[in-house]
Coordinates of C-alpha atoms and ligand atoms in Angstrom, one line a residue:
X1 CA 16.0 17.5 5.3
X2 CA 12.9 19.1 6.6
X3 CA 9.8 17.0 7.1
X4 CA 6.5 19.0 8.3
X5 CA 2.7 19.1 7.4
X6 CA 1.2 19.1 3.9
X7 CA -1.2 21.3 5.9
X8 CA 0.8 23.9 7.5
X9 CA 4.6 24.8 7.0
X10 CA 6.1 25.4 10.7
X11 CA 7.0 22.8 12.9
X12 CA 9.3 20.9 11.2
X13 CA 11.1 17.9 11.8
X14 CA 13.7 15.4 10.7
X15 CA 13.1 12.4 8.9
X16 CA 13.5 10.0 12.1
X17 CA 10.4 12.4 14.1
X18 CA 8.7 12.2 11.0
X19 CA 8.9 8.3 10.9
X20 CA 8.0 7.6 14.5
X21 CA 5.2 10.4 14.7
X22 CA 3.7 8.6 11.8
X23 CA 0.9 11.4 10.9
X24 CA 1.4 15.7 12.4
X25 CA -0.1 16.8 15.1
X26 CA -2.7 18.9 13.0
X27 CA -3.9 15.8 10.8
X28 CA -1.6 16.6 7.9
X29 CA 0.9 14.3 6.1
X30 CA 4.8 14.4 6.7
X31 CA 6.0 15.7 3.2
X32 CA 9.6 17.5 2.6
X33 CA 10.3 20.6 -0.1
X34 CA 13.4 19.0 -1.2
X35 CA 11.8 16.1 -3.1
X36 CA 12.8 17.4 -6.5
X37 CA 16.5 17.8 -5.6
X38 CA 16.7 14.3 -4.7
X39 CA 18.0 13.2 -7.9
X40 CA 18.5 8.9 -9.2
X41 CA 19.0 9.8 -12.8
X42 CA 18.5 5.9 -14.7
X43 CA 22.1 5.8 -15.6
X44 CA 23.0 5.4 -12.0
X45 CA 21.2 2.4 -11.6
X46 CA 23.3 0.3 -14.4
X47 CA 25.0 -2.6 -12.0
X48 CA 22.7 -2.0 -9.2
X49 CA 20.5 -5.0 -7.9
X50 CA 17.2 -4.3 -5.7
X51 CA 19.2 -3.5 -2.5
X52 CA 21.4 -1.1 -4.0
X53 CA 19.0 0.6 -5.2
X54 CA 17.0 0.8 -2.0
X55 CA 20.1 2.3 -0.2
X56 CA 20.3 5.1 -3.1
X57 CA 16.6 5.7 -2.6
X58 CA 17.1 5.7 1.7
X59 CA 19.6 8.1 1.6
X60 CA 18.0 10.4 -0.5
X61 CA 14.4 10.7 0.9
X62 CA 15.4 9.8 4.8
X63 CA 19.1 12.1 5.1
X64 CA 19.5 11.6 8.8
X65 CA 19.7 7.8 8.7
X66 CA 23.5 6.7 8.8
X67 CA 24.5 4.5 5.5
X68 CA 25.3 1.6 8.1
X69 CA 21.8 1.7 9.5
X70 CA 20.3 1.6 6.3
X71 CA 22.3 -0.8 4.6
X72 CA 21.9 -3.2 7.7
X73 CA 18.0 -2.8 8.0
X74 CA 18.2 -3.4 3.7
X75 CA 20.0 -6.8 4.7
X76 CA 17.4 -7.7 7.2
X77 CA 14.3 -6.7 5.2
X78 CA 15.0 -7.8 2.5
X79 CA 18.1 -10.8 2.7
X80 CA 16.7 -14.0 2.2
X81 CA 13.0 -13.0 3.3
X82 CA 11.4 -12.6 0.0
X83 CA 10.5 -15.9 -2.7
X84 CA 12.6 -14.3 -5.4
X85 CA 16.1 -13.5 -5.9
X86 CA 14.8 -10.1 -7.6
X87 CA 12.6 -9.3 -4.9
X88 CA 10.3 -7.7 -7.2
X89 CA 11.1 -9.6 -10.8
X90 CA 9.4 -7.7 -13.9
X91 CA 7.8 -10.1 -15.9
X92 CA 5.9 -10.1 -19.6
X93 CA 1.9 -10.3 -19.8
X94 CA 1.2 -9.9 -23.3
X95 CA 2.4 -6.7 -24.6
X96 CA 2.5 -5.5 -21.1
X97 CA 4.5 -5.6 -18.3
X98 CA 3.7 -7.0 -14.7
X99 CA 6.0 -5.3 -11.9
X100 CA 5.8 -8.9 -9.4
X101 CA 5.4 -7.3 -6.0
X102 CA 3.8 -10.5 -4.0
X103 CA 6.7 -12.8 -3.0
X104 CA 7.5 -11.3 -0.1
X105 CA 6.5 -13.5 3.6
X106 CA 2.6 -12.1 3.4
X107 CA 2.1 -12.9 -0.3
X108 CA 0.8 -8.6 -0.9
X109 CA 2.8 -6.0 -2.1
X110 CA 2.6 -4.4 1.2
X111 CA 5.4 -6.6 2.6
X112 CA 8.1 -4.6 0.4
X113 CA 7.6 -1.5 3.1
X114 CA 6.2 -3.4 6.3
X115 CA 9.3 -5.4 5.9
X116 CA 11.5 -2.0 5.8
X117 CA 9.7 -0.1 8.7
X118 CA 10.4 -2.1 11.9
X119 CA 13.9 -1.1 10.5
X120 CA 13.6 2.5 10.2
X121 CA 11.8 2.2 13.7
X122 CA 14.0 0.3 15.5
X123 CA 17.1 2.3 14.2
X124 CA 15.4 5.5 15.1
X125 CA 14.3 4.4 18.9
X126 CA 17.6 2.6 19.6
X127 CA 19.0 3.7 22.9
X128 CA 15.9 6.1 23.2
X129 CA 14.1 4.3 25.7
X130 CA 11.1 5.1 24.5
X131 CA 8.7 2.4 23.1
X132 CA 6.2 2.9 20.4
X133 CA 2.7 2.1 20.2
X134 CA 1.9 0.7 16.2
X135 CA -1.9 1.1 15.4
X136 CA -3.0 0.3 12.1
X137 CA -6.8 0.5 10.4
X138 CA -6.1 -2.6 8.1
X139 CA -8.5 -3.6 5.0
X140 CA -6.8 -6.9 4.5
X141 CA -3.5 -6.7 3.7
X142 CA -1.3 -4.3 5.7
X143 CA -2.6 -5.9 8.7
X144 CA -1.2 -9.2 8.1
X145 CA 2.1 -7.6 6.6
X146 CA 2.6 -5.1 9.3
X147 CA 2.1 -8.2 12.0
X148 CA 4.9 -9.7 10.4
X149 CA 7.2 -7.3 10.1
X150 CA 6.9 -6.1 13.8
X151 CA 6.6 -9.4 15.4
X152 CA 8.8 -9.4 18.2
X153 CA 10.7 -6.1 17.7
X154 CA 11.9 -5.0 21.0
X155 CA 10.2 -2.0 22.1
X156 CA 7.9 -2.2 19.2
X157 CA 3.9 -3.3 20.2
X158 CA 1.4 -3.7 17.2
X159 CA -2.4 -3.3 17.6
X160 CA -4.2 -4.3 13.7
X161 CA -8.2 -3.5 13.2
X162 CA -10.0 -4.9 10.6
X163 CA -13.6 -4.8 9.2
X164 CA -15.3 -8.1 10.4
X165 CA -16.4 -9.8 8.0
X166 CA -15.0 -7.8 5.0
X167 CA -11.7 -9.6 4.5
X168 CA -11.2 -13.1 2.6
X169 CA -10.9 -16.3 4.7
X170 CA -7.8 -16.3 3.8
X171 CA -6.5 -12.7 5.0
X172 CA -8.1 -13.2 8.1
X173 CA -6.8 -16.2 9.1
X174 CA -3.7 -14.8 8.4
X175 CA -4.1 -12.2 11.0
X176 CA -6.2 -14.5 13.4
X177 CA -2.9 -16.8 13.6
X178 CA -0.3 -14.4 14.4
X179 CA 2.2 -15.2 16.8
X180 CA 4.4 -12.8 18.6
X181 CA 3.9 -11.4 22.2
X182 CA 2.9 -7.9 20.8
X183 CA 0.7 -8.6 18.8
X184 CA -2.9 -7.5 19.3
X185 CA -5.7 -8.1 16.6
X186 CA -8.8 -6.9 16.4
X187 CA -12.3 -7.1 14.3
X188 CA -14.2 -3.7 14.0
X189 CA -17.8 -3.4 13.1
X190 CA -17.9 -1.1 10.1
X191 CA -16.3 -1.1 6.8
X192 CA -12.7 -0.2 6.1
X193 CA -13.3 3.7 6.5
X194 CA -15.3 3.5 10.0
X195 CA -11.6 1.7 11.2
X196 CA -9.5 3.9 9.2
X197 CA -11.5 7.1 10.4
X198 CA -11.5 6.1 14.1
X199 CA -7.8 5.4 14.0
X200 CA -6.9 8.9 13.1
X201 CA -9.2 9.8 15.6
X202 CA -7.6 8.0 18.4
X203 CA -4.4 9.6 17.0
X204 CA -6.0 13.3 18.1
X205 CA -7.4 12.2 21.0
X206 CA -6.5 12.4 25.1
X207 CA -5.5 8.8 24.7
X208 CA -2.4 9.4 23.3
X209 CA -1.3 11.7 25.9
X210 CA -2.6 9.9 28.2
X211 CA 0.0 6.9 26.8
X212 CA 2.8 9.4 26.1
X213 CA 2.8 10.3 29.8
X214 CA 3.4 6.3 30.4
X215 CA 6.3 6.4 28.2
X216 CA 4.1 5.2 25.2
X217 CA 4.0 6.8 21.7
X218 CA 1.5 5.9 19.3
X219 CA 2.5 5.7 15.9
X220 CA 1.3 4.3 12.5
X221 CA 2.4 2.0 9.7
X222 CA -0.6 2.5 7.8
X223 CA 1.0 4.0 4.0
X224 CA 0.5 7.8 5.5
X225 CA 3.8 7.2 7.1
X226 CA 7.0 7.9 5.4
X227 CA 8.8 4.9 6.1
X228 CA 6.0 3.0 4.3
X229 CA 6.4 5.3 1.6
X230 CA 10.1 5.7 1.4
X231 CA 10.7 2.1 0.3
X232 CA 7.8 1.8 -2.2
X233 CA 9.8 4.5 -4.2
X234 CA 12.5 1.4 -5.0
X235 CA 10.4 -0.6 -7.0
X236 CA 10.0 2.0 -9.9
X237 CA 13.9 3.0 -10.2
X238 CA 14.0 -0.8 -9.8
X239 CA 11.2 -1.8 -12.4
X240 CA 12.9 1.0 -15.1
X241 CA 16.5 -0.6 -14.2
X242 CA 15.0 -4.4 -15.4
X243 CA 13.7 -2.7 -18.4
X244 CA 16.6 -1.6 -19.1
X245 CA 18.5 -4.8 -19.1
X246 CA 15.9 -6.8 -21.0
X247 CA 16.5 -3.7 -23.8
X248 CA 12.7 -2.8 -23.2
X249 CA 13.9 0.8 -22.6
X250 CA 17.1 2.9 -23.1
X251 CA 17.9 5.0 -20.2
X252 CA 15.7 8.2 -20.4
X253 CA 12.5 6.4 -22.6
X254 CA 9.0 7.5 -20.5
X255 CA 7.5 4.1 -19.0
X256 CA 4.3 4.0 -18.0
X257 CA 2.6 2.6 -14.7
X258 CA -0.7 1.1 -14.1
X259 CA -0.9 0.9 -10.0
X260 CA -4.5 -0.8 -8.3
X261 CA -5.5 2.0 -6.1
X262 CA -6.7 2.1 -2.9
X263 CA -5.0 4.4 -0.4
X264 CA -3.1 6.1 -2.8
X265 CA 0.1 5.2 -1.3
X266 CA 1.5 3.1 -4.0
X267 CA 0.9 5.4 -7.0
X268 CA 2.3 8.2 -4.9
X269 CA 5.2 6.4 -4.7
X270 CA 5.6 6.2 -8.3
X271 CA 5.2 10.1 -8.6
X272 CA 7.6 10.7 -6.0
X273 CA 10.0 8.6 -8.3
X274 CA 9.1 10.7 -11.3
X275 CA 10.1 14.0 -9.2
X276 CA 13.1 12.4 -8.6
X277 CA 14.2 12.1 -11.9
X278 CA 12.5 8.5 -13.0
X279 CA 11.1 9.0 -16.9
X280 CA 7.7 7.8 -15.8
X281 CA 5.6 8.8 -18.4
X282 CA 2.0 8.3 -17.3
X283 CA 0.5 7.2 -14.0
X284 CA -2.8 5.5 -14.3
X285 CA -4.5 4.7 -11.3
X286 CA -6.8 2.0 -11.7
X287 CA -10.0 1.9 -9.4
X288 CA -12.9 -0.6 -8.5
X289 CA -16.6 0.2 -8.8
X290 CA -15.4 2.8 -5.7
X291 CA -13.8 5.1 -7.5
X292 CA -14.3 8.1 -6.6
X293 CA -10.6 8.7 -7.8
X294 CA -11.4 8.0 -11.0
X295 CA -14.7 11.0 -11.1
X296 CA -11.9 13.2 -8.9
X297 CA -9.5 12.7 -11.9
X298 CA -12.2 13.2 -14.9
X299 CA -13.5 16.2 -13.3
X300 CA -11.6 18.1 -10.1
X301 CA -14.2 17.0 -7.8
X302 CA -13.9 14.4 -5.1
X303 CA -16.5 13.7 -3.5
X304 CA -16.9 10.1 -0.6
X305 CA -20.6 11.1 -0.1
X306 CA -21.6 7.7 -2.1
X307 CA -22.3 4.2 -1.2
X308 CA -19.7 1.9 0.1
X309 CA -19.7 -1.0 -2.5
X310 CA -18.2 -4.3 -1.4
X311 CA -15.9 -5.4 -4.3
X312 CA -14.1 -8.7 -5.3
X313 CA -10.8 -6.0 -4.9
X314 CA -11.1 -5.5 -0.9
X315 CA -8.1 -3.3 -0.7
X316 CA -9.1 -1.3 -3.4
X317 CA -12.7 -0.4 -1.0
X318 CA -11.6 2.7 0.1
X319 CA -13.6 6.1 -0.4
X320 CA -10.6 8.1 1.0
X321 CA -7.7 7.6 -0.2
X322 CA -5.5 9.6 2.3
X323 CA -2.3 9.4 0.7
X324 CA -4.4 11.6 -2.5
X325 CA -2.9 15.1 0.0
X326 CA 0.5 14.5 -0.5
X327 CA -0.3 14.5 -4.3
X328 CA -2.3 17.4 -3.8
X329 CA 0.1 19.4 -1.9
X330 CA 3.4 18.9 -4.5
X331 CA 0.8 19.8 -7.3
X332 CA -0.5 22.9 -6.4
X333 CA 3.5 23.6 -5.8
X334 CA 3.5 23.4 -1.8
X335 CA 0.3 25.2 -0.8
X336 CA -0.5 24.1 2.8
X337 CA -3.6 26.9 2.7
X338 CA -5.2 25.3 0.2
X339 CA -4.6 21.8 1.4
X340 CA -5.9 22.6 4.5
X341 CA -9.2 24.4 3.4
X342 CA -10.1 21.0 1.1
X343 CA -9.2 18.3 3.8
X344 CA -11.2 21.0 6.0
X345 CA -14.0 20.7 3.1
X346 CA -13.5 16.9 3.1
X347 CA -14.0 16.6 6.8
X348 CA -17.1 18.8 7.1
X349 CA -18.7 18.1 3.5
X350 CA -17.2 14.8 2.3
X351 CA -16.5 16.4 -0.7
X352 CA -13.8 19.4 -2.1
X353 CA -13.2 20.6 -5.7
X354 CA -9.8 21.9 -6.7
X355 CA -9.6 24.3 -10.0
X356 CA -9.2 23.7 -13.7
X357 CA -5.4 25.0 -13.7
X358 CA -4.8 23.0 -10.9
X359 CA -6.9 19.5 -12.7
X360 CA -4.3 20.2 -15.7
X361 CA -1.8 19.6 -13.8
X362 CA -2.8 16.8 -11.9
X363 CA -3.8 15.3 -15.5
X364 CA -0.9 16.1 -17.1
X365 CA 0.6 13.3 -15.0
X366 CA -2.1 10.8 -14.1
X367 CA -4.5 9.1 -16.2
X368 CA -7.8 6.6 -14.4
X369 CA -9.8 4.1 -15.3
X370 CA -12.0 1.1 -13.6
X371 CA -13.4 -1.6 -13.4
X372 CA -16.3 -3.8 -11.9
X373 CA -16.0 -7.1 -10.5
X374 CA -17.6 -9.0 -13.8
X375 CA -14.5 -7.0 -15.9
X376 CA -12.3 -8.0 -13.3
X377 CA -13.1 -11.5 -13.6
X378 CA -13.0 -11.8 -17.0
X379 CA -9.6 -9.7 -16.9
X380 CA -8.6 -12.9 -14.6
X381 CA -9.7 -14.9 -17.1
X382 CA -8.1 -13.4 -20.0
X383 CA -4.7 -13.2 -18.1
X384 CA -5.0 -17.0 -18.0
X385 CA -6.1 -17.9 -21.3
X386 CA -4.6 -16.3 -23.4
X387 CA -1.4 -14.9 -21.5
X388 CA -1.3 -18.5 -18.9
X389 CA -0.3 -16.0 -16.5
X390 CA -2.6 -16.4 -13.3
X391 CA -3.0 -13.0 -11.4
X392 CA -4.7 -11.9 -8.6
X393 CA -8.3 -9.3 -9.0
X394 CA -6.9 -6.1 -7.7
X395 CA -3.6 -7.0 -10.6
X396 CA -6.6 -7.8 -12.8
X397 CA -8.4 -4.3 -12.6
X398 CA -5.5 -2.5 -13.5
X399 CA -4.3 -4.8 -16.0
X400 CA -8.1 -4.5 -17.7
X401 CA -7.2 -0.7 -17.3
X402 CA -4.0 -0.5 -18.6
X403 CA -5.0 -2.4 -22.0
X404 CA -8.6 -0.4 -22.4
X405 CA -6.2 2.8 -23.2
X406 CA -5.1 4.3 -26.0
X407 CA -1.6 3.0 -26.8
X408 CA 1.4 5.7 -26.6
X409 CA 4.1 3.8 -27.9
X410 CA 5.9 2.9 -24.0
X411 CA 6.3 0.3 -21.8
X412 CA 3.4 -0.2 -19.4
X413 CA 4.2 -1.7 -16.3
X414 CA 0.9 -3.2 -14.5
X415 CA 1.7 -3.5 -10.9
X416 CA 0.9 -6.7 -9.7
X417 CA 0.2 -6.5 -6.3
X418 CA -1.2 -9.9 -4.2
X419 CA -0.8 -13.5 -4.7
X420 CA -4.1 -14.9 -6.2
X421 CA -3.8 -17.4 -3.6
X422 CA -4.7 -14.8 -1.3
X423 CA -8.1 -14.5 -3.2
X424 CA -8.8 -18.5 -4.6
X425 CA -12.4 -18.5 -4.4
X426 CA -12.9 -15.4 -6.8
X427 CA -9.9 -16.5 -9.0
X428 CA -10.9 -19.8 -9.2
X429 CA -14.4 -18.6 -10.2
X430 CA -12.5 -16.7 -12.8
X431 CA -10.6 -19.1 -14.2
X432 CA -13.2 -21.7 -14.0
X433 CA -16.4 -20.2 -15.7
X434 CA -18.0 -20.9 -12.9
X435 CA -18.3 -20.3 -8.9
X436 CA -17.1 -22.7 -6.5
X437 CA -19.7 -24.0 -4.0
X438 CA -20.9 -21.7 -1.5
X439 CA -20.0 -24.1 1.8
X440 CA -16.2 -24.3 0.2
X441 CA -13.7 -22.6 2.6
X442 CA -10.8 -20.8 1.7
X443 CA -8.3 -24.0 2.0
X444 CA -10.5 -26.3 -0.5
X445 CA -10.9 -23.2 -3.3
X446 CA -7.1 -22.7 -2.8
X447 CA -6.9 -26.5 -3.4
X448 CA -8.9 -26.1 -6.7
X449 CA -7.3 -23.5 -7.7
X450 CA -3.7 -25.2 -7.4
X451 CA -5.5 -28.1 -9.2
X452 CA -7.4 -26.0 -12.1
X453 CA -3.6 -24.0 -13.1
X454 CA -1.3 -26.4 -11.9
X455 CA 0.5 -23.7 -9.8
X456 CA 1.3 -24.5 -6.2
X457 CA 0.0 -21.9 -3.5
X458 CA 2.3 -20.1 -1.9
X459 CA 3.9 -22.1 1.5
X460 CA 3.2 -19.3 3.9
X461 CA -0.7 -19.4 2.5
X462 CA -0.7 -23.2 2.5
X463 CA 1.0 -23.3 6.2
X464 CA -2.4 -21.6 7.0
X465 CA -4.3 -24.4 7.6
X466 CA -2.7 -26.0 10.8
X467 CA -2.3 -22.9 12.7
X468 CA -4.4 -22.3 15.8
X469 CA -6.6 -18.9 15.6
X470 CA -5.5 -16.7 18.8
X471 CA -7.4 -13.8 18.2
X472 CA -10.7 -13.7 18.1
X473 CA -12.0 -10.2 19.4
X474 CA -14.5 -8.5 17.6
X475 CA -15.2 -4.5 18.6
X476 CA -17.4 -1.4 17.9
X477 CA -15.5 2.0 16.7
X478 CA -16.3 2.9 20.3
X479 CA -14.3 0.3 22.0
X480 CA -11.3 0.3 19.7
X481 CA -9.2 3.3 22.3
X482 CA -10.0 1.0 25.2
X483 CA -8.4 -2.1 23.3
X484 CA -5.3 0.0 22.2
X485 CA -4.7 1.0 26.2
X486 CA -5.4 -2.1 27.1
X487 CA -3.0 -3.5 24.5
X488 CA -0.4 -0.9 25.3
X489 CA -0.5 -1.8 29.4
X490 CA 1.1 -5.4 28.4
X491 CA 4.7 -5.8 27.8
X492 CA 6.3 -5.2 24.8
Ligands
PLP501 C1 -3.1 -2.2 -0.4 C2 -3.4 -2.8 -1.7 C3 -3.6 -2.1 -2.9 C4 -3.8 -0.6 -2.9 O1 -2.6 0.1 -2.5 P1 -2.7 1.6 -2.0 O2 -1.3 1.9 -1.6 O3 -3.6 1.6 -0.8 O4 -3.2 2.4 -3.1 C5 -3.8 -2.8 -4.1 N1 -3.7 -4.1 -4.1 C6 -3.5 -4.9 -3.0 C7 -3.5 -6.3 -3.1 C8 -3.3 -4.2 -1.8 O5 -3.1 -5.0 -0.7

């Protein structure tokens, strides 16, 4: 299998390259032609549990990755590390489904692939000798997942930015607190794009041949890389394989998913699914009041030249959603050309416009849909009155999404996709009717909220409280390269 650029066909390489390069040399994504021959037809997941489906998936989408090394990494990420058996249970909401992707050792959804990649990486580099440099633009979430998953890895460091200021107490503490001899953590000031954006750009930049000549490559595990992708892809053959056994579905019904979008990764997962041979039906990607995704699915143009809003859905305040290319390249049936023109348009203009035949197509897939924070709130609310299921906000904008649309007679499955103890204060407002006081820090909401629901918090939130902050750097965009070759000087 073939990997190379959704912007530009030569230059290929395997699946391992692909995975430790991270992004191509030209700014494209790593994306293979041979997606729709991977088949994982449903009746081949009768008698498979979460695990055996992940190795299915593995040895599809990443060919040059021995069945050992992939069924020992499976064992590692995902033996024992996650709060359910299941891994990612399926649950009822109503007449809706939620797809539970939050028990993992973070408490986000991200944890299913940031505990997978370390694998991938470690079983590509072994008895290399080369290390590998992990930088990663965070806007809450991956930060604190990717921290965990490559704590300690040998020959593995991991530098995380973040946007001071514009993640929840609780998210930064959890990336404030991190252990692990490399580890680096840093604040940026910006928003979640200015770190994102500068990232990339250290990616293109002398620094990183600067490192490679120490024996240093940089590489990402933000969701443009395939090994974050790769295992995202289980938790829809997964999801349909539940639904099956609860008699929801018969093998080859169309389900539908409703994903909270932000980067785009974990929707595109669920399409890459569908060309696989999953009967996914619809994908709806639900947006906050950013959602330029939801104007680029109504009318063909995208367009980020808008104000940034700060939303109640942090991970969801993106106004470029990268992973949106891969999309675009497997829907206008491989056309690097034009991907490269509108990424060139998005670079230069902030804006690109694809054509009607090529919106039909798109649309003939995914649906969208929104919501603001007051809708998300009372979608919080709703979940717990009348459903007494307690969910987080970014579960809550999709699940107002999903049941806003006209029925089609499927199962929809709302992916759930944080713990709402990773967001008590807005939760509790939710739930509560009303806000809790201003001088309340994230420990004594999560106490209200534990006491308002009668749920406990999960113990790796709760554990929060007693650990000693060891990072405390804040930077501009301009200093972030100088903290990534300092951080990649130390050992690791
Ligand atoms: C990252 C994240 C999302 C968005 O996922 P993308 O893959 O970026 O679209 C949604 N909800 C939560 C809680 C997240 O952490």
């Amino acid at each position: 299998m073939i990997y190379h650029s959704t912007r530009c066909r030569g230059g290929g390489v395997s699946a391992r390259e692909a995975l430790l390069k991270g992004l191509c040399a030209d700014g494209g994504l790593f994306v293979c032609d041979a997606l729709d021959a991977c088949r994982l037809e449903p009746a081949d997941l009768q008698g498979l549990d979460y695990r055996g489906t992940a190795l299915r998936v593995f040895s599809l989408l990443l060919d040059d990755f021995s069945e050992k090394e992939l069924s020992e990494g499976i064992a590692r990420a995902y033996g024992g590390t996650f709060v359910s058996e299941a891994v990612t249970p399926v649950t009822p909401i109503g007449d809706e489904w939620l797809l539970e992707l939050y028990h993992g050792p973070t408490s986000a959804f991200k944890d299913v692939a940031l505990c997978m990649l370390p694998q991938f990486m470690s079983a590509a580099l072994a008895g290399s000798g080369r290390r590998v440099m992990i930088v990663t633009a965070t806007s809450g979430d991956t930060g604190k997942a990717a921290l965990n998953g490559f704590m300690n890895v040998p020959g593995v460091g991991i530098t995380v930015f973040f946007p001071h200021g514009k993640v929840s107490d609780i998210q930064y503490l959890q990336m404030a607190t991190q252990e692990g001899s490399n580890v680096n953590v840093s604040a940026v000031e910006g928003n979640f794009d200015d770190v994102q954006s500068t990232v990339k750009y250290i990616f293109a930049s002398p620094l990183k041949a600067e490192l490679e000549a120490s024996g240093v490559s940089l590489s990402s595990a933000n969701s443009i890389n395939i090994g974050r992708l790769v295992p995202q892809v289980t938790y829809y053959f997964d999801a349909y394989r539940q639904l099956m056994e609860r008699g929801a579905v018969k093998a080859g019904d169309p389900v539908d998913f409703c994903v909270p979008t932000g980067n785009f990764g974990d929707v595109l997962a669920g399409y890459y699914a569908r060309r696989m041979g999953l009967p996914v039906g619809r994908l709806i990607v639900a947006s906050n009041a950013n959602n330029v995704l939801t104007d680029f699915l109504t009318t063909g143009v995208y367009d980020r030249n808008r104000s940034f809003i700060k939303t109640i859905t942090p991970s969801m305040d993106i106004l470029i959603s990268s992973n949106l290319e891969r999309m675009l390249y497997y829907t206008s049936g491989g056309n690097t050309e034009l991907i490269a023109s509108l990424m060139k348009d998005l670079a230069e203009k902030g804006r690109f416009e694809v054509s009607g035949d090529m919106l039909d197509e798109i649309r003939s897939v995914f649906e969208c849909g929104w919501a603001n924070d007051e809708e998300t709130k009372a979608a919080i609310r709703e979940a717990w009155q009348k459903d007494g299921r307690l969910i987080d906000p970014h579960t809550a904008v999709a699940l107002k999404v999903a049941r806003e649309r006209e029925k089609t007679g499927a199962p929809v499955v709302v992916l759930s996709t944080a713990s709402p103890f990773k967001f008590c204060r807005d939760v509790c407002e939710a739930v509560a009717g009303r806000a809790p006081d201003a001088d309340w820090n994230g420990f004594r909401c999560m106490d209200e909220l534990a006491r308002l629901t009668g749920i406990e918090p999960p113990e790796a939130l709760d554990g929060l409280r007693s650990k000693p902050v060891l990072h405390e750097s804040v930077v501009t965009p301009e200093g972030m390269a100088d903290f990534v070759r300092a951080a990649a000087q130390r050992d690791f």
